[in-house]
Short mmCIF file of C-alpha atoms and ligand atoms in Angstrom, two decimals:
data_model
loop_
_atom_site.label_atom_id
_atom_site.label_comp_id
_atom_site.label_asym_id
_atom_site.label_seq_id
_atom_site.Cartn_x
_atom_site.Cartn_y
_atom_site.Cartn_z
CA MET A 1 26.75 -58.97 -78.77
CA LYS A 2 24.26 -61.05 -80.57
CA ARG A 3 21.56 -62.60 -78.36
CA SER A 4 22.37 -66.10 -79.32
CA THR A 5 26.08 -66.20 -78.66
CA ALA A 6 25.68 -64.27 -75.02
CA GLU A 7 22.96 -67.48 -74.99
CA ILE A 8 25.51 -69.85 -75.28
CA LEU A 9 28.10 -68.15 -73.36
CA TYR A 10 25.48 -68.20 -70.47
CA ARG A 11 25.03 -71.97 -70.89
CA PHE A 12 28.77 -72.86 -71.39
CA GLU A 13 29.39 -70.76 -68.19
CA ASN A 14 26.77 -72.95 -66.64
CA LEU A 15 28.57 -76.00 -67.65
CA ARG A 16 25.76 -77.24 -69.77
CA ILE A 17 27.12 -80.39 -72.26
CA PRO A 18 28.63 -77.83 -75.37
CA SER A 19 27.55 -78.91 -78.63
CA ARG A 20 29.59 -78.73 -81.83
CA SER A 21 27.50 -75.91 -83.38
CA ASP A 22 27.58 -73.88 -80.67
CA ILE A 23 31.53 -74.24 -80.40
CA ILE A 24 31.60 -73.07 -84.07
CA GLU A 25 29.84 -70.03 -83.41
CA LEU A 26 31.56 -69.06 -80.48
CA LEU A 27 34.76 -69.49 -82.27
CA LYS A 28 33.36 -67.10 -85.37
CA MET A 29 32.29 -64.41 -82.81
CA GLU A 30 33.53 -60.94 -84.43
CA GLU A 31 33.39 -59.39 -80.84
CA THR A 32 35.27 -61.40 -78.69
CA VAL A 33 35.50 -59.69 -75.44
CA PRO A 34 32.57 -61.28 -73.96
CA LEU A 35 34.11 -64.66 -74.69
CA PHE A 36 37.65 -63.86 -73.44
CA SER A 37 35.97 -62.80 -70.03
CA ALA A 38 34.14 -65.61 -69.76
CA ALA A 39 36.96 -68.02 -70.07
CA ASP A 40 38.94 -65.78 -67.75
CA ARG A 41 36.00 -66.01 -65.26
CA MET A 42 35.90 -69.63 -66.05
CA ARG A 43 39.80 -69.59 -65.39
CA ARG A 44 39.53 -68.05 -61.81
CA ARG A 45 37.16 -70.40 -60.73
CA TYR A 46 38.22 -73.65 -61.27
CA VAL A 47 42.16 -73.21 -61.44
CA GLY A 48 42.80 -70.24 -59.53
CA ASP A 49 45.00 -66.94 -60.00
CA GLN A 50 48.09 -69.12 -59.90
CA VAL A 51 50.44 -69.68 -62.89
CA HIS A 52 52.49 -72.93 -62.84
CA LEU A 53 55.94 -72.94 -64.57
CA ARG A 54 56.79 -76.06 -66.12
CA GLY A 55 60.56 -76.12 -67.12
CA ILE A 56 61.20 -77.48 -70.62
CA ILE A 57 64.46 -79.17 -71.54
CA GLU A 58 65.10 -79.69 -75.08
CA PHE A 59 67.17 -82.92 -74.72
CA SER A 60 67.31 -84.04 -78.48
CA ASN A 61 66.69 -83.19 -81.88
CA HIS A 62 66.95 -86.22 -83.48
CA CYS A 63 63.93 -87.58 -85.11
CA VAL A 64 62.71 -90.91 -87.01
CA LYS A 65 59.43 -88.93 -88.28
CA ASN A 66 58.83 -86.62 -91.27
CA CYS A 67 56.01 -84.53 -89.78
CA LEU A 68 55.50 -81.90 -92.72
CA TYR A 69 54.72 -79.03 -90.28
CA CYS A 70 57.90 -79.70 -88.41
CA GLY A 71 62.03 -78.63 -88.41
CA LEU A 72 62.76 -81.31 -86.49
CA ARG A 73 61.43 -84.07 -89.26
CA ARG A 74 64.20 -86.25 -90.29
CA GLY A 75 64.07 -85.26 -94.17
CA ASN A 76 65.42 -81.81 -93.18
CA LYS A 77 69.07 -82.00 -93.36
CA ALA A 78 69.79 -78.31 -92.91
CA LEU A 79 69.77 -78.69 -88.81
CA GLU A 80 72.97 -79.49 -86.87
CA ARG A 81 71.39 -82.26 -84.63
CA TYR A 82 72.50 -82.63 -80.85
CA ARG A 83 71.81 -85.19 -77.92
CA MET A 84 72.50 -84.07 -74.23
CA THR A 85 74.04 -86.26 -71.87
CA PRO A 86 72.21 -87.69 -69.15
CA ASP A 87 74.20 -85.95 -66.61
CA GLU A 88 73.85 -82.30 -68.78
CA ILE A 89 70.22 -83.13 -68.61
CA VAL A 90 70.05 -83.61 -64.82
CA GLU A 91 72.29 -80.56 -64.30
CA ALA A 92 69.73 -78.36 -66.32
CA ALA A 93 66.93 -79.52 -64.39
CA ARG A 94 69.20 -79.00 -61.12
CA GLU A 95 69.32 -74.93 -61.99
CA GLY A 96 65.98 -74.96 -62.77
CA VAL A 97 64.63 -76.54 -59.50
CA ARG A 98 67.09 -73.97 -57.94
CA ALA A 99 65.28 -70.99 -59.69
CA GLY A 100 61.94 -72.49 -58.31
CA ILE A 101 60.85 -74.57 -60.96
CA ARG A 102 58.55 -77.32 -59.94
CA THR A 103 57.97 -79.21 -62.88
CA ILE A 104 60.40 -80.85 -65.48
CA VAL A 105 59.13 -81.29 -69.03
CA LEU A 106 61.50 -83.60 -71.05
CA GLN A 107 61.37 -83.15 -74.73
CA SER A 108 62.81 -84.44 -77.94
CA GLY A 109 62.22 -85.69 -81.48
CA GLU A 110 61.70 -89.33 -81.41
CA ASP A 111 65.12 -90.40 -81.03
CA ALA A 112 65.35 -94.38 -80.55
CA PHE A 113 68.76 -93.66 -78.94
CA PHE A 114 66.77 -92.62 -75.68
CA SER A 115 65.50 -96.19 -74.57
CA ALA A 116 62.89 -96.45 -72.22
CA ALA A 117 65.99 -97.92 -70.20
CA ILE A 118 68.16 -94.58 -70.77
CA LEU A 119 64.91 -92.45 -70.09
CA ALA A 120 63.62 -94.39 -67.09
CA ASP A 121 67.24 -93.94 -65.18
CA ILE A 122 67.18 -90.08 -65.99
CA VAL A 123 63.54 -90.25 -64.79
CA THR A 124 64.51 -91.78 -61.57
CA ARG A 125 67.11 -88.79 -61.30
CA LEU A 126 64.50 -85.94 -61.73
CA LYS A 127 62.52 -87.35 -58.83
CA GLU A 128 65.78 -87.06 -56.76
CA LEU A 129 65.14 -82.83 -56.99
CA ASP A 130 61.70 -83.76 -55.81
CA VAL A 131 60.02 -82.56 -58.77
CA ALA A 132 56.93 -83.40 -60.94
CA VAL A 133 58.10 -84.82 -64.28
CA THR A 134 56.32 -84.48 -67.79
CA LEU A 135 57.48 -86.50 -70.78
CA SER A 136 57.03 -85.32 -74.14
CA VAL A 137 59.07 -88.03 -76.32
CA GLY A 138 56.31 -89.32 -78.84
CA ASP A 139 54.93 -92.48 -79.76
CA ARG A 140 56.52 -95.26 -78.20
CA PRO A 141 55.50 -98.90 -77.55
CA LYS A 142 52.79 -99.38 -74.45
CA ARG A 143 55.85 -101.33 -72.44
CA ASP A 144 57.92 -98.10 -73.03
CA TYR A 145 54.95 -96.08 -70.94
CA ARG A 146 55.20 -98.65 -68.55
CA ILE A 147 58.44 -98.42 -67.73
CA LEU A 148 58.60 -94.31 -67.80
CA ARG A 149 55.67 -94.83 -65.10
CA GLU A 150 56.98 -96.81 -63.12
CA ALA A 151 60.60 -95.13 -63.18
CA GLY A 152 57.93 -92.53 -61.42
CA ALA A 153 57.45 -89.96 -64.57
CA ASP A 154 54.25 -88.17 -63.44
CA ARG A 155 52.69 -86.96 -66.70
CA TYR A 156 52.71 -87.65 -70.39
CA LEU A 157 51.98 -84.72 -73.44
CA LEU A 158 51.35 -86.11 -76.68
CA LYS A 159 49.15 -83.66 -78.93
CA HIS A 160 46.73 -85.29 -81.10
CA GLU A 161 47.84 -82.44 -83.10
CA THR A 162 44.50 -82.27 -85.27
CA ALA A 163 41.30 -84.18 -84.94
CA HIS A 164 41.14 -84.20 -88.63
CA ARG A 165 41.86 -88.20 -89.62
CA GLU A 166 42.97 -87.48 -93.21
CA MET A 167 44.88 -84.11 -92.29
CA PHE A 168 46.18 -86.19 -89.51
CA ARG A 169 47.41 -88.49 -92.15
CA ARG A 170 48.71 -86.07 -94.78
CA LEU A 171 50.83 -84.15 -92.04
CA ARG A 172 52.29 -87.37 -90.08
CA PRO A 173 53.40 -89.52 -92.98
CA GLY A 174 53.19 -93.32 -91.72
CA THR A 175 50.58 -92.42 -88.30
CA THR A 176 47.36 -91.90 -87.77
CA LEU A 177 44.96 -90.19 -85.60
CA GLU A 178 43.55 -93.38 -84.34
CA GLY A 179 46.94 -94.51 -83.36
CA ARG A 180 47.75 -91.02 -81.62
CA LYS A 181 44.19 -91.68 -79.54
CA LYS A 182 45.12 -95.40 -78.64
CA ARG A 183 48.15 -94.20 -77.14
CA LEU A 184 46.39 -91.23 -75.26
CA LEU A 185 44.47 -94.22 -73.50
CA TRP A 186 47.39 -96.23 -72.76
CA LEU A 187 48.90 -93.36 -70.94
CA LYS A 188 45.79 -92.54 -69.22
CA GLY A 189 45.68 -96.27 -68.44
CA LEU A 190 48.64 -96.51 -66.92
CA GLY A 191 48.35 -93.56 -64.60
CA PHE A 192 49.93 -90.50 -66.14
CA GLN A 193 48.08 -87.10 -65.90
CA VAL A 194 47.78 -86.88 -69.65
CA GLY A 195 47.63 -83.77 -72.05
CA SER A 196 47.19 -83.38 -75.45
CA GLY A 197 46.77 -80.42 -77.80
CA ASN A 198 46.61 -78.75 -81.13
CA MET A 199 48.08 -76.76 -83.68
CA ILE A 200 45.76 -73.60 -85.12
CA GLY A 201 46.41 -72.42 -88.74
CA LEU A 202 47.45 -75.57 -90.16
CA PRO A 203 46.44 -75.36 -94.30
CA GLY A 204 43.08 -76.48 -94.57
CA GLN A 205 42.17 -76.30 -91.36
CA THR A 206 37.88 -75.08 -90.91
CA VAL A 207 36.66 -73.68 -87.64
CA GLY A 208 34.85 -76.90 -87.26
CA ILE A 209 38.18 -78.70 -87.46
CA LEU A 210 39.06 -76.46 -84.52
CA ALA A 211 35.61 -77.18 -82.65
CA ASP A 212 36.36 -81.64 -83.31
CA ASP A 213 39.81 -80.46 -81.52
CA ILE A 214 38.48 -79.14 -78.56
CA LEU A 215 35.46 -81.85 -78.52
CA LEU A 216 38.28 -84.53 -78.88
CA MET A 217 40.00 -83.02 -75.70
CA ARG A 218 36.92 -82.94 -73.72
CA GLU A 219 36.14 -86.91 -74.73
CA LEU A 220 39.72 -87.66 -73.66
CA ASP A 221 39.09 -85.86 -70.43
CA VAL A 222 42.84 -84.85 -70.75
CA GLU A 223 44.14 -82.86 -67.67
CA MET A 224 46.54 -80.66 -70.38
CA ALA A 225 45.92 -78.93 -73.58
CA GLY A 226 48.80 -77.52 -75.28
CA ILE A 227 47.63 -75.40 -77.65
CA GLY A 228 49.40 -73.12 -80.16
CA PRO A 229 49.66 -71.51 -83.64
CA PHE A 230 51.48 -73.34 -86.28
CA ILE A 231 54.67 -71.34 -87.33
CA PRO A 232 55.85 -72.33 -90.97
CA ASN A 233 59.70 -73.21 -90.92
CA ASP A 234 61.21 -73.07 -94.04
CA ASN A 235 62.94 -76.19 -94.32
CA THR A 236 60.15 -78.05 -94.07
CA PRO A 237 57.31 -78.98 -96.94
CA LEU A 238 55.10 -76.85 -95.11
CA ALA A 239 57.36 -73.29 -96.01
CA GLY A 240 55.55 -70.38 -97.22
CA CYS A 241 52.04 -71.59 -95.93
CA ARG A 242 50.24 -69.03 -94.36
CA GLY A 243 50.16 -70.15 -90.16
CA GLY A 244 48.27 -69.50 -87.32
CA ASP A 245 46.74 -66.14 -85.94
CA VAL A 246 46.53 -64.62 -82.76
CA THR A 247 42.99 -64.05 -82.58
CA MET A 248 42.13 -67.18 -83.65
CA THR A 249 44.57 -69.11 -80.89
CA LEU A 250 43.39 -66.97 -78.23
CA LYS A 251 39.56 -67.89 -79.00
CA VAL A 252 40.65 -71.55 -79.50
CA LEU A 253 42.33 -71.38 -75.97
CA ALA A 254 39.10 -69.23 -74.16
CA VAL A 255 36.50 -72.22 -75.76
CA THR A 256 38.79 -74.58 -74.28
CA ARG A 257 38.44 -73.19 -70.72
CA LEU A 258 34.96 -73.11 -70.99
CA VAL A 259 34.46 -76.66 -72.33
CA LEU A 260 37.45 -78.16 -70.05
CA PRO A 261 36.97 -76.02 -66.88
CA ALA A 262 39.58 -77.44 -64.72
CA VAL A 263 42.46 -78.16 -67.96
CA HIS A 264 46.08 -77.18 -67.05
CA LEU A 265 46.32 -74.79 -70.24
CA PRO A 266 49.69 -72.66 -71.52
CA ALA A 267 50.05 -69.66 -72.55
CA THR A 268 52.47 -71.16 -75.15
CA THR A 269 56.11 -70.14 -76.52
CA ALA A 270 54.73 -70.42 -80.02
CA LEU A 271 51.98 -67.88 -79.12
CA ALA A 272 54.73 -65.60 -77.96
CA THR A 273 56.67 -66.11 -80.83
CA ILE A 274 54.46 -64.44 -83.17
CA HIS A 275 53.05 -62.14 -80.53
CA PRO A 276 55.09 -60.04 -78.16
CA GLU A 277 52.44 -59.79 -75.80
CA GLY A 278 51.16 -63.28 -76.55
CA ARG A 279 51.82 -64.67 -73.27
CA GLN A 280 50.29 -61.99 -71.47
CA MET A 281 47.14 -61.80 -73.59
CA ALA A 282 46.90 -66.10 -73.35
CA LEU A 283 46.83 -65.69 -69.31
CA ARG A 284 43.77 -63.40 -69.66
CA CYS A 285 42.05 -65.76 -72.24
CA GLY A 286 42.03 -68.95 -70.00
CA ALA A 287 45.59 -70.07 -70.01
CA ASN A 288 47.37 -70.82 -66.37
CA VAL A 289 50.66 -72.56 -67.35
CA VAL A 290 53.86 -70.78 -68.97
CA MET A 291 56.74 -73.18 -70.21
CA PRO A 292 59.93 -71.59 -69.67
CA ASP A 293 62.63 -73.18 -71.99
CA ILE A 294 65.73 -74.29 -69.69
CA THR A 295 67.74 -76.25 -72.09
CA PRO A 296 71.19 -74.96 -72.24
CA VAL A 297 71.70 -71.91 -74.73
CA ARG A 298 73.83 -73.84 -76.94
CA TYR A 299 71.24 -76.39 -77.39
CA LYS A 300 68.08 -74.70 -77.59
CA LYS A 301 68.81 -72.74 -80.65
CA LEU A 302 69.18 -76.09 -82.50
CA TYR A 303 65.79 -77.17 -81.39
CA GLU A 304 63.96 -75.17 -84.26
CA ILE A 305 60.57 -76.87 -84.66
CA TYR A 306 59.76 -73.13 -86.00
CA PRO A 307 61.87 -70.05 -86.44
CA ASN A 308 62.32 -67.01 -84.55
CA LYS A 309 61.56 -68.91 -81.25
CA VAL A 310 61.34 -66.41 -78.18
CA CYS A 311 63.89 -66.43 -75.23
CA ILE A 312 66.73 -68.43 -76.83
CA THR A 313 69.03 -65.61 -75.93
CA GLU A 314 68.78 -66.10 -72.24
CA ASP A 315 71.60 -67.38 -70.13
CA GLY A 316 69.73 -69.58 -68.05
CA PRO A 317 67.01 -70.41 -65.57
CA GLY A 318 68.40 -68.12 -63.11
CA GLN A 319 67.91 -65.28 -65.99
CA CYS A 320 65.07 -66.62 -67.47
CA ILE A 321 62.33 -67.86 -64.40
CA PRO A 322 62.72 -64.20 -62.68
CA CYS A 323 61.98 -62.54 -66.10
CA ILE A 324 58.91 -64.40 -66.85
CA SER A 325 57.49 -64.60 -63.16
CA GLY A 326 57.78 -60.83 -63.20
CA MET A 327 55.52 -60.90 -66.58
CA ILE A 328 53.12 -62.86 -64.59
CA ARG A 329 52.89 -60.78 -61.30
CA GLN A 330 52.45 -57.90 -63.86
CA SER A 331 49.60 -59.43 -65.27
CA GLY A 332 48.13 -59.59 -61.86
CA ARG A 333 48.80 -63.14 -61.05
CA SER A 334 51.39 -64.98 -58.85
CA VAL A 335 53.36 -68.05 -59.34
CA ALA A 336 52.53 -71.00 -58.04
CA THR A 337 54.94 -72.87 -55.39
CA ASP A 338 53.41 -76.37 -55.61
CA PRO A 339 54.10 -78.98 -58.33
CA GLY A 340 50.23 -78.29 -59.74
CA HIS A 341 49.08 -81.65 -60.77
CA GLY A 342 46.04 -82.05 -62.85
CA ARG A 343 42.86 -83.13 -62.12
CA ARG A 344 40.46 -84.25 -65.03
CA SER A 345 39.16 -81.01 -67.17
CA TRP A 346 35.49 -81.62 -66.38
CA SER A 347 34.81 -84.82 -65.11
CA ASP A 348 35.24 -84.17 -61.50
CA GLY A 349 31.99 -83.49 -60.88
CA SER A 350 31.79 -80.21 -62.54
CA GLN A 351 28.82 -80.82 -64.89
CA GLN A 352 26.68 -81.19 -62.18
CA ARG A 353 27.26 -77.84 -60.55
CA GLY A 354 25.82 -75.46 -63.09
N1 SAH B 1 58.39 -85.58 -81.19
C1 SAH B 1 57.47 -85.12 -80.29
C2 SAH B 1 57.46 -83.96 -79.09
C3 SAH B 1 57.95 -82.76 -79.69
S1 SAH B 1 57.31 -81.78 -81.15
C4 SAH B 1 55.75 -84.98 -80.46
O1 SAH B 1 55.80 -84.86 -81.80
O2 SAH B 1 54.90 -85.29 -79.93
C5 SAH B 1 56.34 -80.75 -79.61
C6 SAH B 1 55.59 -80.19 -80.65
O3 SAH B 1 55.75 -78.76 -81.30
C7 SAH B 1 54.44 -80.84 -81.30
O4 SAH B 1 53.07 -81.44 -80.42
C8 SAH B 1 53.95 -79.58 -82.23
O5 SAH B 1 52.52 -79.43 -81.80
C9 SAH B 1 54.60 -78.59 -81.77
N2 SAH B 1 55.21 -78.27 -83.62
C10 SAH B 1 56.15 -78.89 -84.56
N3 SAH B 1 56.05 -78.18 -85.64
C11 SAH B 1 55.62 -76.97 -85.33
C12 SAH B 1 55.55 -75.74 -86.11
N4 SAH B 1 55.80 -75.26 -87.09
N5 SAH B 1 54.58 -74.42 -85.48
C13 SAH B 1 54.01 -74.51 -84.17
N6 SAH B 1 54.21 -75.79 -83.53
C14 SAH B 1 54.88 -76.71 -83.75
FE1 SF4 B 2 59.46 -85.48 -84.75
FE2 SF4 B 2 57.64 -84.48 -83.13
FE3 SF4 B 2 58.90 -82.83 -85.05
FE4 SF4 B 2 57.15 -84.77 -85.77
S1 SF4 B 2 56.56 -83.06 -84.28
S2 SF4 B 2 58.78 -84.32 -86.81
S3 SF4 B 2 57.40 -86.25 -84.27
S4 SF4 B 2 59.67 -83.66 -83.23
#
């Protein structure tokens, strides 16, 4: 290892304020073992050996937006659309809870059919199951977020996707990075535990932009960071692009763990989709969360954000949760039994400890 990178890792492990150039240097490192080991140590020190399961229910694939990278975009006429009923959503959650899930994530395209009132009613019913509830339903007016928070939703996942203003505007027509950041700040202000995140390998992305992604999540002091590879979808304008690679995704995960020590960091399904050992590798590079898909099988194959998603053939949580739990134990870790609420990622006094 180059002396300079050893020094950077030392500084990061001792919680010095990270600089953009140091982050770039780490992302460019060819010898990845020291970076991954440092992230693994940091993960153990700040969030321990337990892995939190977040059961995700993808309840609607209707979307009014037209993001260039995503298969749910309204311009994709090849996709059969569905909506689950509130009863189906609650039943899927109940099955997940029976299998040991303590957090339910409700995710969808931006679907106006699910008004704040309808969603709030679903949240209230889910809270009766004694679970933490995360919502991931995109851009909404502030009053909707307030209604959902008052209904008991604990967390909100709204990935910033890319910290590059121009790229954001191009990839998410009609929306801006500023608008996304404003919403993340509203959500924080309303008392949600907030998750952001980005995709690795978007066309035109550089390591400098990836460093900005990490620094933006630090600036927002998010409780969760959803980081996964971009996987091109044939039914989108980005068909034929290269997509993200495994090593760069792991490096971004590892550096994020170093820069946001207490953050909840999922080993994403997207990473498992591009590599059969993707989740296991992520768990060794700083990740401490896995998000089993507990959507009923007939729907989950239609939630085709990207192609060839793994784990869409399991019959349900009764089969999927034991399989994922086994993988976690084989990785030398244990499955958490509490809801795993988040702490702010770095500002809870951690900066002084070094
Ligand atoms: N509509 C909501 C939530 C659903 S999309 C929203 O956009 O916030 C969930 C996530 O899927 C997005 O945040 C994005 O990061 C990811 N995604 C979309 N298209 C993808 C692709 N082609 N490859 C990998 N991830 C993708
Ligand atoms: Fe819709 Fe979200 Fe896909 Fe964009 S990323 S098209 S908002 S589902």
